[in-house]
Short mmCIF file of C-alpha atoms and ligand atoms in Angstrom, two decimals:
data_model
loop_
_atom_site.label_atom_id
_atom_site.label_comp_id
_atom_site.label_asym_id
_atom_site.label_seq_id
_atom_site.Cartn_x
_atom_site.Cartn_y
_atom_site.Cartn_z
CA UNK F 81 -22.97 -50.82 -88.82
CA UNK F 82 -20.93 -48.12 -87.36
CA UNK F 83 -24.11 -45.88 -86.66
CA UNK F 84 -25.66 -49.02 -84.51
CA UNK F 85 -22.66 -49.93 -82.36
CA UNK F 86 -22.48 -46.32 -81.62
CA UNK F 87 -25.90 -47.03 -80.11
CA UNK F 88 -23.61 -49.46 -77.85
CA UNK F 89 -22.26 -47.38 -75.40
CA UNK F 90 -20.12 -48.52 -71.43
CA UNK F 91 -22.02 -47.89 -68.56
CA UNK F 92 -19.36 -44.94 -67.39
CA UNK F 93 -20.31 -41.90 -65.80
CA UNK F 94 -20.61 -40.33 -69.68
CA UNK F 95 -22.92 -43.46 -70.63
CA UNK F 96 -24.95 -43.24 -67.45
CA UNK F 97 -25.32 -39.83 -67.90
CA UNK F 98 -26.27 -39.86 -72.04
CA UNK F 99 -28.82 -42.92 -70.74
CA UNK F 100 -30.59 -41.04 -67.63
CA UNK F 101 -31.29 -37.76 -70.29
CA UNK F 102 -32.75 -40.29 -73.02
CA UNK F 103 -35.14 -41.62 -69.98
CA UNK F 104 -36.08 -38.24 -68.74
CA UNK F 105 -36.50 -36.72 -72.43
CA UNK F 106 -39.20 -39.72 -72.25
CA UNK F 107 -37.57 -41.82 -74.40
CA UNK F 108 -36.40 -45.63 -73.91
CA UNK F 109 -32.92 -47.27 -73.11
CA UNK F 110 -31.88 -51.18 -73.04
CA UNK F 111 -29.72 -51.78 -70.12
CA UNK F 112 -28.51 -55.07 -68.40
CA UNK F 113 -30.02 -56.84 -65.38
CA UNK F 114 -29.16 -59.93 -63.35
CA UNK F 115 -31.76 -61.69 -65.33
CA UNK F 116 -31.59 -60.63 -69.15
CA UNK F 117 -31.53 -57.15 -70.74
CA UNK F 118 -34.16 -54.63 -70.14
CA UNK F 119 -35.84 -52.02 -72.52
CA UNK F 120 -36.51 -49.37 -69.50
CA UNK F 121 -38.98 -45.89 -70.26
CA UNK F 122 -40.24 -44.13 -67.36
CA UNK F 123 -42.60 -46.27 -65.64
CA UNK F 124 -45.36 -43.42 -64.99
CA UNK F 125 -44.60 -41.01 -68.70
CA UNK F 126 -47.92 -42.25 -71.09
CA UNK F 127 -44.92 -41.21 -74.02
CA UNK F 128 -41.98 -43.47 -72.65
CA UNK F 129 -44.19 -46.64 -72.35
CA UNK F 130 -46.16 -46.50 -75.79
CA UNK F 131 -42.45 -46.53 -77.52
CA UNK F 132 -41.76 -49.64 -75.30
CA UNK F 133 -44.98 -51.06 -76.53
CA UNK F 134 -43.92 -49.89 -80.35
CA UNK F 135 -40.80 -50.88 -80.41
CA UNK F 136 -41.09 -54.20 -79.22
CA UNK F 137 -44.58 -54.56 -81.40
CA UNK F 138 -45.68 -55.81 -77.40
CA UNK F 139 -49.21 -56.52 -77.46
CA UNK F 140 -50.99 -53.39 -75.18
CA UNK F 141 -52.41 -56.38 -72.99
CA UNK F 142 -49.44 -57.35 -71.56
CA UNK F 143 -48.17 -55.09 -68.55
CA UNK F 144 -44.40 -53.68 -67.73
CA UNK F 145 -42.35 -54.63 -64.55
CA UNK F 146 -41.22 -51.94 -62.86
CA UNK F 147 -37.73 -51.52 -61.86
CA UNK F 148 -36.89 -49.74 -58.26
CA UNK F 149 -33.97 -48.71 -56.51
CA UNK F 150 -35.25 -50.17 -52.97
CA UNK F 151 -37.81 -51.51 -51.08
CA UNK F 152 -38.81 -47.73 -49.67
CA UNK F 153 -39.14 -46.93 -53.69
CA UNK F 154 -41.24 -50.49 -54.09
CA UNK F 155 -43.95 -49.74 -51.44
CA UNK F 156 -44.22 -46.10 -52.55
CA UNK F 157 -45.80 -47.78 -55.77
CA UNK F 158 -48.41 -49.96 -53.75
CA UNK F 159 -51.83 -49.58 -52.22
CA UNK F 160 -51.57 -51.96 -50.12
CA UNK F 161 -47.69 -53.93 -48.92
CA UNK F 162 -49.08 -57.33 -48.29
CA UNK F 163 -48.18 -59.27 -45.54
CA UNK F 164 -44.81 -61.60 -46.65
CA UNK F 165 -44.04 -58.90 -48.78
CA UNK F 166 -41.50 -57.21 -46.57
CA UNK F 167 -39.63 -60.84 -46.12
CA UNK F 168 -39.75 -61.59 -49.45
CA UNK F 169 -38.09 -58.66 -50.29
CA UNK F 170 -35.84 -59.01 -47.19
CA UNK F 171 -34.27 -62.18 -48.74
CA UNK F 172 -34.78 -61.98 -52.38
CA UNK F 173 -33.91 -58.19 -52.90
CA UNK F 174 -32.12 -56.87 -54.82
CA UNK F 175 -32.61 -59.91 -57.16
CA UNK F 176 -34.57 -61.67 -59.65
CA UNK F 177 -37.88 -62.06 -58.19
CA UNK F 178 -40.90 -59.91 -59.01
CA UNK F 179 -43.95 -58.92 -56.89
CA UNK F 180 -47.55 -58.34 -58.38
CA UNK F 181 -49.60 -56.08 -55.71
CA UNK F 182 -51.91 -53.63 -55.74
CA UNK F 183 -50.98 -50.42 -57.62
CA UNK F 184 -51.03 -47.11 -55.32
CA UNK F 185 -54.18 -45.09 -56.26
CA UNK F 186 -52.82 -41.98 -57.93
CA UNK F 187 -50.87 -44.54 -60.21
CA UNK F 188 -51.51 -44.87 -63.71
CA UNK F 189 -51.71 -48.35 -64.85
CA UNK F 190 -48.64 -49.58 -66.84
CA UNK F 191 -49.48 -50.90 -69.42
CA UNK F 192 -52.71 -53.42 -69.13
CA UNK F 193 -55.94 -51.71 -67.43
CA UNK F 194 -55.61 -53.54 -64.02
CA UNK F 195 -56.00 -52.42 -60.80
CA UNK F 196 -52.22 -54.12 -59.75
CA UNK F 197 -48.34 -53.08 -60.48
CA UNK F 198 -45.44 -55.80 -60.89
CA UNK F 199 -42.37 -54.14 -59.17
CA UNK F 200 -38.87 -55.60 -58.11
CA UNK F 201 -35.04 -54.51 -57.39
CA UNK F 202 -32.75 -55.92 -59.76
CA UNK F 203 -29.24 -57.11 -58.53
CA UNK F 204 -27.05 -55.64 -61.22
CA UNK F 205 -24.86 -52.59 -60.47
CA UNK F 206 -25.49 -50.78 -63.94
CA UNK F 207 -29.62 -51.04 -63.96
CA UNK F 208 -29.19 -49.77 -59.97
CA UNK F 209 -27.17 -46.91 -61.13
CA UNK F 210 -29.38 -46.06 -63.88
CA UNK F 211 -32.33 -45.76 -61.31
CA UNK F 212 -30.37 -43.27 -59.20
CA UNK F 213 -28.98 -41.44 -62.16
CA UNK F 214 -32.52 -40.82 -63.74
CA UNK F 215 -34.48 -40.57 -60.66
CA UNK F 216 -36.91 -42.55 -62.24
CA UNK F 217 -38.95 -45.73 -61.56
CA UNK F 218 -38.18 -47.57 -64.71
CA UNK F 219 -40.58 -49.80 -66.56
CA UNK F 220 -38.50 -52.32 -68.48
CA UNK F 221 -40.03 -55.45 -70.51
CA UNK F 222 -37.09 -57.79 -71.86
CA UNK F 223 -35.00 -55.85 -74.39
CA UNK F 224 -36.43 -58.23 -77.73
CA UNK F 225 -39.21 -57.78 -80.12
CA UNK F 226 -42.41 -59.42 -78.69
CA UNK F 227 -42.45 -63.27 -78.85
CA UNK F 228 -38.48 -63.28 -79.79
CA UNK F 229 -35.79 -64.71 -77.62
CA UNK F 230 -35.02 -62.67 -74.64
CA UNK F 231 -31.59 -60.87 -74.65
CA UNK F 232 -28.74 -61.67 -72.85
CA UNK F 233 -26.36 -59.44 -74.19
CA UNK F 234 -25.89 -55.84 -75.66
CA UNK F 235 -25.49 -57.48 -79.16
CA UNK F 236 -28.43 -59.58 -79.00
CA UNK F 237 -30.74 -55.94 -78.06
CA UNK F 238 -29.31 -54.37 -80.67
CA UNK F 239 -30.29 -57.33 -83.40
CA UNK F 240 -33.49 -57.54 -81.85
CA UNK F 241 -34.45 -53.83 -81.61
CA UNK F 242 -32.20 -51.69 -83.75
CA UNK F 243 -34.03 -48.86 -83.34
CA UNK F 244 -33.19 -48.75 -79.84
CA UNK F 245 -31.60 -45.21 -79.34
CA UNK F 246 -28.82 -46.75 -77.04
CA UNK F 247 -27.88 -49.60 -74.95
CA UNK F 248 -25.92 -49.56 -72.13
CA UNK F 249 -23.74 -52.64 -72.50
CA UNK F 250 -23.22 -54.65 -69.11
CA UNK F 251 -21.16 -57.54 -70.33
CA UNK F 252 -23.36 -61.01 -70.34
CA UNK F 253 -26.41 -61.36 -68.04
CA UNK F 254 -25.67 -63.72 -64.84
CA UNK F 255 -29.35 -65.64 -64.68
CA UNK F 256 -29.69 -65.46 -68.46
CA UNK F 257 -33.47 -66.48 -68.11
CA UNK F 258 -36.34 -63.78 -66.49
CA UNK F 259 -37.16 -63.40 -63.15
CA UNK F 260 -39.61 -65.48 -61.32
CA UNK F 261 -43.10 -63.49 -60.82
CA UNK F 262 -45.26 -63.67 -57.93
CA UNK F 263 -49.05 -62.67 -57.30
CA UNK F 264 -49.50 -61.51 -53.70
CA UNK F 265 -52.83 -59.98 -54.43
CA UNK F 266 -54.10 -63.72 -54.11
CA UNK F 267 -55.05 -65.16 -50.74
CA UNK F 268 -52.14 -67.82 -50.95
CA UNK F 269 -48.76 -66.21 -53.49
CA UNK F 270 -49.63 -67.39 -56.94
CA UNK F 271 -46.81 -68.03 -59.68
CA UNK F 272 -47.71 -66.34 -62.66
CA UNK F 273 -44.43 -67.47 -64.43
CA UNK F 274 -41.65 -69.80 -63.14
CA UNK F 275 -37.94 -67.80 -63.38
CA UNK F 276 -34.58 -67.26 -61.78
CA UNK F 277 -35.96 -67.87 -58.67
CA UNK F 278 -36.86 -70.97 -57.78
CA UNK F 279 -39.64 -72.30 -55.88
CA UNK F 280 -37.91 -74.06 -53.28
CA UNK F 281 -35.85 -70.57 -51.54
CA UNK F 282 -39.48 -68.88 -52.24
CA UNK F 283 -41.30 -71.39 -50.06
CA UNK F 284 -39.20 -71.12 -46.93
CA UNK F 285 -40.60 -67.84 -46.91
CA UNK F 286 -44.27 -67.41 -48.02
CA UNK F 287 -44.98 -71.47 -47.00
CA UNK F 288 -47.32 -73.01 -49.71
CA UNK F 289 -47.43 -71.23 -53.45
CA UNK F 290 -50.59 -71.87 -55.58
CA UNK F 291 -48.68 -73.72 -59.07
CA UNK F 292 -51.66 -72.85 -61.71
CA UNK F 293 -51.63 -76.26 -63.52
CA UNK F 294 -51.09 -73.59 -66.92
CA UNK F 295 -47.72 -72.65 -65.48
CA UNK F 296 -46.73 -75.94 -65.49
CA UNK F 297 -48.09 -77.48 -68.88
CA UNK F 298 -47.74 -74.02 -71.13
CA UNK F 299 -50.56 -73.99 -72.17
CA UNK F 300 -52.62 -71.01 -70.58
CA UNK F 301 -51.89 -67.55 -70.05
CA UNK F 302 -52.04 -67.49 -65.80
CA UNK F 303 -50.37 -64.13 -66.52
CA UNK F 304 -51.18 -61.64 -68.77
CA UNK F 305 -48.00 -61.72 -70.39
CA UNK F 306 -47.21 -65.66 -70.82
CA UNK F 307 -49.04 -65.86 -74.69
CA UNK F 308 -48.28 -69.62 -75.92
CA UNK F 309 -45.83 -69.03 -78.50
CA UNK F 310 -42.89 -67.01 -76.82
CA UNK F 311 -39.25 -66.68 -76.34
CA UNK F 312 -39.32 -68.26 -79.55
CA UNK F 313 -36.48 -68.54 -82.45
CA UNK F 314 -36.82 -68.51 -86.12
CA UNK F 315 -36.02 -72.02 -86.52
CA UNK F 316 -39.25 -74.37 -86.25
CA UNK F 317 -38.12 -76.08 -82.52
CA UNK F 318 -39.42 -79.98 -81.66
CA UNK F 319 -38.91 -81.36 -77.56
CA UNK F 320 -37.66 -84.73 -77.83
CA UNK F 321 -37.06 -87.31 -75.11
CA UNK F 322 -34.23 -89.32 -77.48
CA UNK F 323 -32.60 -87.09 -79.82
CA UNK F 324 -30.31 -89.46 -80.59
CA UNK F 325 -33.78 -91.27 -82.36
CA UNK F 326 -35.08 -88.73 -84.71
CA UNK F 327 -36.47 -89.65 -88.06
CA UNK F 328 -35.21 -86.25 -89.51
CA UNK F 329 -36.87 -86.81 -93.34
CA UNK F 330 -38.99 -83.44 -93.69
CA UNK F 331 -37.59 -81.55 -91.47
CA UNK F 332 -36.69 -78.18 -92.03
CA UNK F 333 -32.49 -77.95 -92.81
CA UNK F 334 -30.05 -77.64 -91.29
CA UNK F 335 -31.08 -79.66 -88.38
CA UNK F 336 -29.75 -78.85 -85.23
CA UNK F 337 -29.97 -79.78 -81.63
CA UNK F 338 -30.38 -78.02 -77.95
CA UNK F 339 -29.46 -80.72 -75.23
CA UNK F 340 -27.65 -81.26 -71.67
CA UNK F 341 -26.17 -84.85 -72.45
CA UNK F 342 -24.47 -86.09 -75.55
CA UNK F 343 -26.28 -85.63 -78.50
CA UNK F 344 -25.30 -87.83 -81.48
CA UNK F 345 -24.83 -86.09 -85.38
CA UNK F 346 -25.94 -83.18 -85.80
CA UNK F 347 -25.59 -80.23 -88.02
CA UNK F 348 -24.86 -78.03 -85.14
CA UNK F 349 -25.08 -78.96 -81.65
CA UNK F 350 -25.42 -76.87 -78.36
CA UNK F 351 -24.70 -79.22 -75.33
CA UNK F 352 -25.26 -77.49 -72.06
CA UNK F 353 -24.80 -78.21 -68.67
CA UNK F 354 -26.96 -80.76 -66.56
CA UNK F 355 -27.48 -78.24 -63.94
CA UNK F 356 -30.86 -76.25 -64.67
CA UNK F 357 -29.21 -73.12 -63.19
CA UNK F 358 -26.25 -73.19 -65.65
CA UNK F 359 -28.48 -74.74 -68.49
CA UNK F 360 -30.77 -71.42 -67.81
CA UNK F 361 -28.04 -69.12 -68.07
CA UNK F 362 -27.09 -70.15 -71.04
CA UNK F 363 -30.20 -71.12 -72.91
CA UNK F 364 -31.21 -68.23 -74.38
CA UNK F 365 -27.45 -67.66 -75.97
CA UNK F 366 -27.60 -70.90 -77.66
CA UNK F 367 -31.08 -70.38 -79.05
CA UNK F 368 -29.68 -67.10 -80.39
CA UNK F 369 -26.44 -69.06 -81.99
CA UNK F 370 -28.62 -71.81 -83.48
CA UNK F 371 -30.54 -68.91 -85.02
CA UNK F 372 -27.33 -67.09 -86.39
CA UNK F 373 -26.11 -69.69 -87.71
CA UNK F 374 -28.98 -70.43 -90.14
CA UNK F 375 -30.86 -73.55 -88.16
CA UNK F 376 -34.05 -74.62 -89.95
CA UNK F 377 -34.91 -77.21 -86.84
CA UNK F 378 -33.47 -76.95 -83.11
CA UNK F 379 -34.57 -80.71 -81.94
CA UNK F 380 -34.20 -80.05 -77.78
CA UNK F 381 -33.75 -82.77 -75.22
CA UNK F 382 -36.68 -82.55 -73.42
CA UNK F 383 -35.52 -81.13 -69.77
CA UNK F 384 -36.04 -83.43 -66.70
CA UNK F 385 -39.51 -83.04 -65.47
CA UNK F 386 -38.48 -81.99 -61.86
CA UNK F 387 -39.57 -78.39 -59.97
CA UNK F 388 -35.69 -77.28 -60.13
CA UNK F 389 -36.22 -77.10 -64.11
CA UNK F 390 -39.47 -74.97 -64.15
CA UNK F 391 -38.21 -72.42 -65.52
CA UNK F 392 -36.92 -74.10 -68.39
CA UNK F 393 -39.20 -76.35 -69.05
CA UNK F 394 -41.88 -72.98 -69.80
CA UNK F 395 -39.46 -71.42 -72.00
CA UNK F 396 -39.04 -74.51 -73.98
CA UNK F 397 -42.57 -75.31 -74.04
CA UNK F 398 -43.00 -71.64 -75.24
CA UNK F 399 -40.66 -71.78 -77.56
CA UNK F 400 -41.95 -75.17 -79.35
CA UNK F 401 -45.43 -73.85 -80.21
O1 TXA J 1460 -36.27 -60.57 -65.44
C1 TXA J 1460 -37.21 -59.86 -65.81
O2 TXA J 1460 -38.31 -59.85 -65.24
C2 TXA J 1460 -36.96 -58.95 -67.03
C3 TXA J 1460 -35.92 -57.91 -66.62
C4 TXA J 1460 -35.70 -56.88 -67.68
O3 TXA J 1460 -36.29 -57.32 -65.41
N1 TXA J 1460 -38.19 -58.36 -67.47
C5 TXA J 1460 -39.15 -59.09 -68.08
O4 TXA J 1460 -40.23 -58.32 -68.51
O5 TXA J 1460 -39.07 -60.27 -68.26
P1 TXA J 1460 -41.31 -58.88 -69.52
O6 TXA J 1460 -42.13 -57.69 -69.87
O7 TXA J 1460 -40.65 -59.58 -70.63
O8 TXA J 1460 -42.19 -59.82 -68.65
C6 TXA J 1460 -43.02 -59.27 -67.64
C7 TXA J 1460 -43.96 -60.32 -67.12
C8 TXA J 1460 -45.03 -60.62 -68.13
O9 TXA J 1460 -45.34 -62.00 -68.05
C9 TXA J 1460 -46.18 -59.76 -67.63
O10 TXA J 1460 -47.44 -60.22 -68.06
C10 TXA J 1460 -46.02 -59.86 -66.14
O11 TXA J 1460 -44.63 -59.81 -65.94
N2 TXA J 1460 -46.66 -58.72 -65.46
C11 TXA J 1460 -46.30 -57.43 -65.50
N3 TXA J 1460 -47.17 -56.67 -64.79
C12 TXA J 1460 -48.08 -57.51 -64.28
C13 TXA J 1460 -49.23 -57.33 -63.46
N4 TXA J 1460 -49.61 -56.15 -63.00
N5 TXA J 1460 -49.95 -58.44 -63.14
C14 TXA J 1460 -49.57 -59.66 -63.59
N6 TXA J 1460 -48.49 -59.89 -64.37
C15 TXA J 1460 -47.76 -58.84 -64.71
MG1 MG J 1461 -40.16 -60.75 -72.33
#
């Protein structure tokens, strides 16, 4: 126990500087963003991003965001900077939205075999001085083995991956859920997954945003990285519309339950709030505590089927199958 929170380390000069040798020596640190906790490796080292892929047990399908310290550092990675990409990233960055485009030519690919490259600027002061203290462009996946729940704090990426060699701890993510990701290789910006960001602040810049019906419903993979079951806990999870009417005979014990209004007797409850930003932030800390504390069922209050709860909605769906 002593030997892992060792592994836990303040984001000083000292832990900055232990974090930005790991990175260089081509290993991997987990260190907070504005959305959840990132495992970051060198974006462009072949050695850095097959540990991400080990360690998380990530499928080698699934491609890395990369993390940059500016726009400058963004468009140095790209072929072509589409048009709307320079407002986007006028409003939005720093912050939690990610652009797919097309991947500079001398680039290798990171992680799937495609001819693009997922990029963004994340608003937290930590992951922005970890970018200038390593120098590096930093490919970072959530900090959680592959299909878990993502992390929101230092002690959830250390239960997750305790063979992380260190984590820079950054106190409780502000979004708590990923960012939003957007395709601008596509003749009209295509969601590939629904996230911090929400639609409506997107549209006023890019105008209309193709929805692929599987972003909505769950139940394709739009993106390479948005596999059916994900952001899942151990406990076996069931979306209901009236929790308070479960017949709960064969259902895994204890049974607990995940909702934004009052929930009626339950083993262990988690009532968030009613607001789909503060429900996010919090969402993926209460799936952890449900887990922690044993749950066999989370029964969830199906969220209201409006655009603001997106985001939400996905990781639930995810998390059900
Ligand atoms: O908020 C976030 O985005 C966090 C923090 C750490 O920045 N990162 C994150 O990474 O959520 P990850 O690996 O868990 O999710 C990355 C998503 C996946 O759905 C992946 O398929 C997609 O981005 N992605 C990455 N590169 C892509 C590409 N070239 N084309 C399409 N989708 C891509
Ligand atoms: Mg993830």
């Amino acid at each position: 126990m002593t030997r892992a929170l060792d592994k836990v380390v303040l984001p000083d000069a000292d832990g900055l500087r232990r974090a930005a040798e790991i990175l260089r020596a081509g290993s991997v640190v987990a260190f907070p963003t504005e959305t959840v906790y990132g495992l970051g490796a060198d974006a462009f080292s072949a050695q850095a991003v097959a540990e991400v892929y080990r360690l998380k047990n990530r499928p080698s399908w699934n491609p890395l965001i990369v993390h940059v310290a500016d726009l400058a550092a963004a468009r140095a990675l790209a072929h072509v900077w589409p048009d709307g990409a320079d407002a986007l990233a006028a409003r939005f960055w720093p912050g939690p939205l990610t652009l797919v485009v097309e991947r500079a030519r001398h680039l290798t690919q990171v992680g799937a075999p495609n001819a693009t490259i997922a990029v963004r600027v994340p608003a937290h002061d930590v992951a922005l001085r970890l970018l200038a203290a390593s120098g590096l462009p930093l490919a970072a996946p959530s900090a959680n083995r592959s299909e878990g729940i993502s992390p929101t704090t230092a002690e959830h990426v250390l239960r997750s991956l305790p063979d992380v060699p260190l984590v820079l701890d950054g106190g409780p993510a502000a979004w708590g859920i990923e960012s939003t990701v957007l395709d601008l290789t596509t003749p009209v910006p295509t969601l590939l997954r629904p996230g911090a960001l929400a639609l409506r602040p997107l549209r006023e810049v890019t105008g209309e945003i193709a929805l692929p019906d599987a972003v909505a419903d769950g139940t394709a993979r739009p993106s390479p990285g948005m596999s059916r079951r994900h952001y899942a806990p151990k406990a076996t999870v069931l979306l209901m519309d009236d929790v308070k009417a479960v017949d709960r005979s064969g259902l895994a014990a204890p049974v607990t339950v995940l909702s934004y209004e009052s929930a009626g007797d339950y083993d262990a409850a988690e009532i968030l709030s009613a607001d789909p930003r503060e429900y996010a932030a919090d969402l993926y800390a209460a799936l952890h505590r449900l887990d922690d504390a044993g749950a066999g069922t989370i029964i969830v209050r199906t969220p209201p089927d409006t655009e603001d709860w997106l985001a939400v909605q996905d990781r639930l769906n995810r998390a059900a199958r």
